[in-house]
Amino acid sequence: AQSVTQLGSHVSVSEGALVLLRCNYSSSVPPYLFWYVQYPNQGLQLLLKYTSAATLVKGINGFEAEFKKSETSFHLTKPSAHMSDAAEYFCAVRKAAGNKLTFGGGTRVLVKP
Amino acid sequence: SQTIHQWPATLVQPVGSPLSLECTVEGTSNPNLYWYRQAAGRGLQLLFYSVGIGQISSEVPQNLSASRPQDRQFILSSKKLLLSDSGFYLCAWTVSGGSPYNEQFFGPGTRLTVL
């Protein structure tokens, strides 16, 4: 079954430091990959999605993700963390012909001043 | 533009009481609709999804049920709540058919506490 694994349920970064959130997927074919962000007591908001047009995908709020087929990864990065980046981040994958998304367990980001 | 609504925003219910959560989508037709639950420490769990009126697929056997009485209305129900039903319930929609790149759009959620 299609699945995603997010390494690290909690990540702590200093303001201004690099944010790196890891996501690995299990698939024998290029999947359809998404990153979402969830602020406290809110719904999920799309950050970016992989569309196969480019391996480096730019999203909102300065985030980007790189699709690496050889590593079956789609890690999310932001060069400089801001206090407003404190949230939970979810990686998700859809099967080619499916209606459903499978979500990773989520990574909660804490930004220290 | 499309908008998704959920209500109530918060709910506190005693064990054994019934439940009805409502989700409505505006600005689109024939969407795929989804119910998710976030319980503490358990990530995002898909409960039900629907590809059309009266068509419900259940992902997790439990004491919850879902219904879609109208094209853009999705209801989550229970006859008797359990403590384990506590959590944050999210409704989502996506364009039916079409590209697999289409993302899901999420509502603001309902916080349910069962005491």
Tab-separated table of N, CA, C and O in Angstrom, chain A residues 31-32 34 36 38 41-46 49-53 88 90 94-101 103-106, chain B residues 6 32 34 36 38 42-44 46 49 51 59 88 90 94-97 99-109 111:
chain	number	residue	atom	x	y	z
A	31	PRO	N	4.891	8.959	-7.303
A	31	PRO	CA	3.601	9.244	-6.656
A	31	PRO	C	3.213	10.696	-6.801
A	31	PRO	O	3.936	11.502	-7.369
A	32	TYR	N	2.065	11.007	-6.286
A	32	TYR	CA	1.580	12.379	-6.250
A	32	TYR	C	1.713	12.846	-4.801
A	32	TYR	O	1.045	12.321	-3.926
A	34	PHE	N	2.293	15.758	-1.604
A	34	PHE	CA	1.805	17.033	-1.097
A	34	PHE	C	2.421	17.305	0.278
A	34	PHE	O	2.678	16.384	1.048
A	36	TYR	N	1.360	19.732	3.608
A	36	TYR	CA	0.357	20.596	4.224
A	36	TYR	C	0.900	21.138	5.540
A	36	TYR	O	1.728	20.494	6.194
A	38	GLN	N	-0.508	22.808	9.334
A	38	GLN	CA	-1.665	22.993	10.218
A	38	GLN	C	-1.258	23.845	11.404
A	38	GLN	O	-0.404	23.440	12.202
A	41	ASN	N	-5.398	24.429	16.166
A	41	ASN	CA	-6.863	24.483	16.113
A	41	ASN	C	-7.408	24.977	14.775
A	41	ASN	O	-8.475	25.610	14.730
A	42	GLN	N	-6.671	24.692	13.714
A	42	GLN	CA	-7.148	25.046	12.382
A	42	GLN	C	-7.097	23.833	11.458
A	42	GLN	O	-6.516	22.799	11.802
A	43	GLY	N	-7.697	23.969	10.294
A	43	GLY	CA	-7.606	22.927	9.287
A	43	GLY	C	-6.250	22.934	8.607
A	43	GLY	O	-5.380	23.752	8.918
A	44	LEU	N	-6.064	21.996	7.689
A	44	LEU	CA	-4.801	21.898	6.965
A	44	LEU	C	-4.817	22.822	5.751
A	44	LEU	O	-5.849	23.005	5.100
A	45	GLN	N	-3.645	23.370	5.461
A	45	GLN	CA	-3.486	24.285	4.325
A	45	GLN	C	-2.371	23.755	3.436
A	45	GLN	O	-1.304	23.379	3.934
A	46	LEU	N	-2.591	23.744	2.135
A	46	LEU	CA	-1.584	23.238	1.216
A	46	LEU	C	-0.382	24.179	1.159
A	46	LEU	O	-0.525	25.379	0.948
A	49	LYS	N	2.879	21.100	-3.839
A	49	LYS	CA	2.630	19.752	-4.344
A	49	LYS	C	3.581	19.455	-5.497
A	49	LYS	O	4.007	20.358	-6.229
A	50	TYR	N	3.934	18.192	-5.627
A	50	TYR	CA	4.806	17.740	-6.701
A	50	TYR	C	3.946	17.398	-7.912
A	50	TYR	O	3.027	16.590	-7.825
A	51	THR	N	4.284	18.014	-9.066
A	51	THR	CA	3.483	17.783	-10.255
A	51	THR	C	4.291	17.169	-11.389
A	51	THR	O	3.809	17.097	-12.506
A	52	SER	N	5.519	16.775	-11.131
A	52	SER	CA	6.451	16.163	-12.094
A	52	SER	C	7.017	17.157	-13.092
A	52	SER	O	7.860	16.807	-13.906
A	53	ALA	N	6.585	18.415	-13.055
A	53	ALA	CA	7.138	19.423	-13.974
A	53	ALA	C	8.570	19.782	-13.584
A	53	ALA	O	9.386	20.119	-14.446
A	88	GLU	N	2.262	22.330	12.720
A	88	GLU	CA	2.495	20.927	12.404
A	88	GLU	C	2.444	20.765	10.895
A	88	GLU	O	1.595	21.352	10.221
A	90	PHE	N	2.475	18.125	7.515
A	90	PHE	CA	2.116	16.784	7.080
A	90	PHE	C	2.518	16.563	5.628
A	90	PHE	O	2.219	17.397	4.756
A	94	ARG	N	-0.838	10.453	-2.888
A	94	ARG	CA	-2.041	9.878	-3.498
A	94	ARG	C	-1.600	8.844	-4.531
A	94	ARG	O	-0.673	9.059	-5.284
A	95	LYS	N	-2.307	7.740	-4.562
A	95	LYS	CA	-2.105	6.766	-5.627
A	95	LYS	C	-2.632	7.321	-6.934
A	95	LYS	O	-3.555	8.137	-6.941
A	96	ALA	N	-2.086	6.873	-8.041
A	96	ALA	CA	-2.415	7.449	-9.341
A	96	ALA	C	-3.909	7.483	-9.609
A	96	ALA	O	-4.454	8.477	-10.073
A	97	ALA	N	-4.598	6.390	-9.329
A	97	ALA	CA	-6.006	6.311	-9.687
A	97	ALA	C	-6.916	6.426	-8.482
A	97	ALA	O	-8.092	6.089	-8.565
A	98	GLY	N	-6.390	6.935	-7.384
A	98	GLY	CA	-7.173	6.929	-6.150
A	98	GLY	C	-7.813	8.255	-5.817
A	98	GLY	O	-7.410	9.309	-6.296
A	99	ASN	N	-8.837	8.177	-4.967
A	99	ASN	CA	-9.505	9.370	-4.468
A	99	ASN	C	-8.956	9.824	-3.137
A	99	ASN	O	-9.339	10.873	-2.643
A	100	LYS	N	-8.081	9.035	-2.534
A	100	LYS	CA	-7.678	9.289	-1.167
A	100	LYS	C	-6.228	9.725	-1.064
A	100	LYS	O	-5.385	9.339	-1.869
A	101	LEU	N	-5.973	10.519	-0.032
A	101	LEU	CA	-4.610	10.862	0.346
A	101	LEU	C	-4.222	10.033	1.568
A	101	LEU	O	-5.046	9.824	2.454
A	103	PHE	N	-1.672	10.227	4.686
A	103	PHE	CA	-0.859	11.223	5.377
A	103	PHE	C	0.207	10.579	6.247
A	103	PHE	O	-0.002	9.505	6.836
A	104	GLY	N	1.339	11.248	6.346
A	104	GLY	CA	2.331	10.855	7.325
A	104	GLY	C	1.878	11.253	8.716
A	104	GLY	O	0.844	11.902	8.881
A	105	GLY	N	2.665	10.867	9.700
A	105	GLY	CA	2.281	11.104	11.082
A	105	GLY	C	2.385	12.555	11.528
A	105	GLY	O	1.910	12.898	12.612
A	106	GLY	N	3.007	13.393	10.719
A	106	GLY	CA	3.122	14.804	11.055
A	106	GLY	C	4.400	15.123	11.820
A	106	GLY	O	4.925	14.279	12.567
B	6	GLN	N	-17.672	24.141	8.526
B	6	GLN	CA	-17.938	23.067	9.465
B	6	GLN	C	-18.580	23.669	10.709
B	6	GLN	O	-18.168	24.728	11.175
B	32	ASN	N	-15.692	15.489	-4.306
B	32	ASN	CA	-15.427	14.359	-3.405
B	32	ASN	C	-15.312	14.953	-2.007
B	32	ASN	O	-14.667	15.987	-1.812
B	34	TYR	N	-14.666	14.282	2.326
B	34	TYR	CA	-13.911	13.427	3.251
B	34	TYR	C	-14.138	13.867	4.691
B	34	TYR	O	-14.241	15.057	4.971
B	36	TYR	N	-12.076	13.323	8.333
B	36	TYR	CA	-10.870	12.870	9.019
B	36	TYR	C	-11.019	13.131	10.522
B	36	TYR	O	-11.755	14.015	10.942
B	38	GLN	N	-8.409	13.681	13.984
B	38	GLN	CA	-7.104	13.786	14.618
B	38	GLN	C	-7.310	13.560	16.110
B	38	GLN	O	-7.928	14.371	16.783
B	42	ARG	N	-2.145	10.582	17.327
B	42	ARG	CA	-2.484	9.533	16.364
B	42	ARG	C	-2.544	10.039	14.935
B	42	ARG	O	-3.027	9.351	14.062
B	43	GLY	N	-2.083	11.230	14.676
B	43	GLY	CA	-2.043	11.703	13.305
B	43	GLY	C	-3.415	11.920	12.714
B	43	GLY	O	-4.418	12.060	13.423
B	44	LEU	N	-3.467	11.913	11.404
B	44	LEU	CA	-4.689	12.217	10.654
B	44	LEU	C	-5.263	10.911	10.117
B	44	LEU	O	-4.634	10.238	9.316
B	46	LEU	N	-8.307	8.961	8.105
B	46	LEU	CA	-9.475	9.065	7.225
B	46	LEU	C	-10.586	8.176	7.760
B	46	LEU	O	-10.383	6.988	7.980
B	49	TYR	N	-15.271	8.704	3.061
B	49	TYR	CA	-15.239	9.600	1.928
B	49	TYR	C	-16.416	9.295	1.019
B	49	TYR	O	-17.003	8.196	1.076
B	51	VAL	N	-18.056	10.049	-3.048
B	51	VAL	CA	-17.863	10.559	-4.405
B	51	VAL	C	-19.170	11.052	-5.011
B	51	VAL	O	-19.184	11.519	-6.149
B	59	GLU	N	-13.703	3.860	5.997
B	59	GLU	CA	-12.309	3.427	6.084
B	59	GLU	C	-12.011	2.694	7.389
B	59	GLU	O	-11.125	1.848	7.435
B	88	PHE	N	-10.254	16.001	17.025
B	88	PHE	CA	-10.466	17.139	16.127
B	88	PHE	C	-10.919	16.569	14.787
B	88	PHE	O	-10.186	15.797	14.162
B	90	LEU	N	-12.064	16.873	10.929
B	90	LEU	CA	-11.842	17.733	9.770
B	90	LEU	C	-12.605	17.208	8.574
B	90	LEU	O	-12.583	16.005	8.282
B	94	THR	N	-12.338	17.722	-2.596
B	94	THR	CA	-11.483	17.851	-3.757
B	94	THR	C	-12.335	17.750	-5.009
B	94	THR	O	-13.461	17.264	-4.954
B	95	VAL	N	-11.788	18.210	-6.109
B	95	VAL	CA	-12.501	18.132	-7.372
B	95	VAL	C	-12.622	16.664	-7.763
B	95	VAL	O	-11.651	15.911	-7.696
B	96	SER	N	-13.795	16.242	-8.165
B	96	SER	CA	-13.981	14.841	-8.547
B	96	SER	C	-13.380	14.592	-9.926
B	96	SER	O	-13.352	15.473	-10.795
B	97	GLY	N	-12.876	13.385	-10.124
B	97	GLY	CA	-12.255	13.030	-11.383
B	97	GLY	C	-11.039	13.889	-11.635
B	97	GLY	O	-10.389	14.372	-10.718
B	99	SER	N	-7.429	15.595	-12.492
B	99	SER	CA	-6.014	15.338	-12.261
B	99	SER	C	-5.761	14.762	-10.867
B	99	SER	O	-6.330	15.215	-9.880
B	100	PRO	N	-4.847	13.786	-10.772
B	100	PRO	CA	-4.435	13.288	-9.452
B	100	PRO	C	-3.617	14.304	-8.679
B	100	PRO	O	-3.331	14.105	-7.504
B	101	TYR	N	-3.243	15.404	-9.339
B	101	TYR	CA	-2.507	16.456	-8.642
B	101	TYR	C	-3.441	17.371	-7.836
B	101	TYR	O	-2.968	18.226	-7.094
B	102	ASN	N	-4.740	17.198	-8.025
B	102	ASN	CA	-5.687	18.055	-7.301
B	102	ASN	C	-5.558	17.822	-5.801
B	102	ASN	O	-5.650	16.700	-5.326
B	103	GLU	N	-5.374	18.922	-5.076
B	103	GLU	CA	-5.227	18.796	-3.635
B	103	GLU	C	-6.584	18.732	-2.956
B	103	GLU	O	-7.614	19.033	-3.549
B	104	GLN	N	-6.560	18.318	-1.692
B	104	GLN	CA	-7.747	18.394	-0.868
B	104	GLN	C	-7.738	19.729	-0.132
B	104	GLN	O	-6.703	20.206	0.314
B	105	PHE	N	-8.933	20.289	0.004
B	105	PHE	CA	-9.113	21.545	0.725
B	105	PHE	C	-9.842	21.232	2.028
B	105	PHE	O	-10.875	20.563	2.026
B	106	PHE	N	-9.305	21.754	3.118
B	106	PHE	CA	-9.811	21.390	4.435
B	106	PHE	C	-10.642	22.497	5.076
B	106	PHE	O	-10.371	23.688	4.895
B	107	GLY	N	-11.637	22.053	5.833
B	107	GLY	CA	-12.417	22.982	6.632
B	107	GLY	C	-11.696	23.352	7.913
B	107	GLY	O	-10.613	22.839	8.194
B	108	PRO	N	-12.308	24.232	8.726
B	108	PRO	CA	-11.659	24.713	9.954
B	108	PRO	C	-11.680	23.719	11.095
B	108	PRO	O	-10.968	23.901	12.089
B	109	GLY	N	-12.480	22.674	10.988
B	109	GLY	CA	-12.473	21.620	12.001
B	109	GLY	C	-13.479	21.820	13.118
B	109	GLY	O	-13.951	22.929	13.377
B	111	ARG	N	-13.776	20.636	17.217
B	111	ARG	CA	-13.128	20.026	18.383
B	111	ARG	C	-14.199	19.351	19.220
B	111	ARG	O	-15.061	20.015	19.766
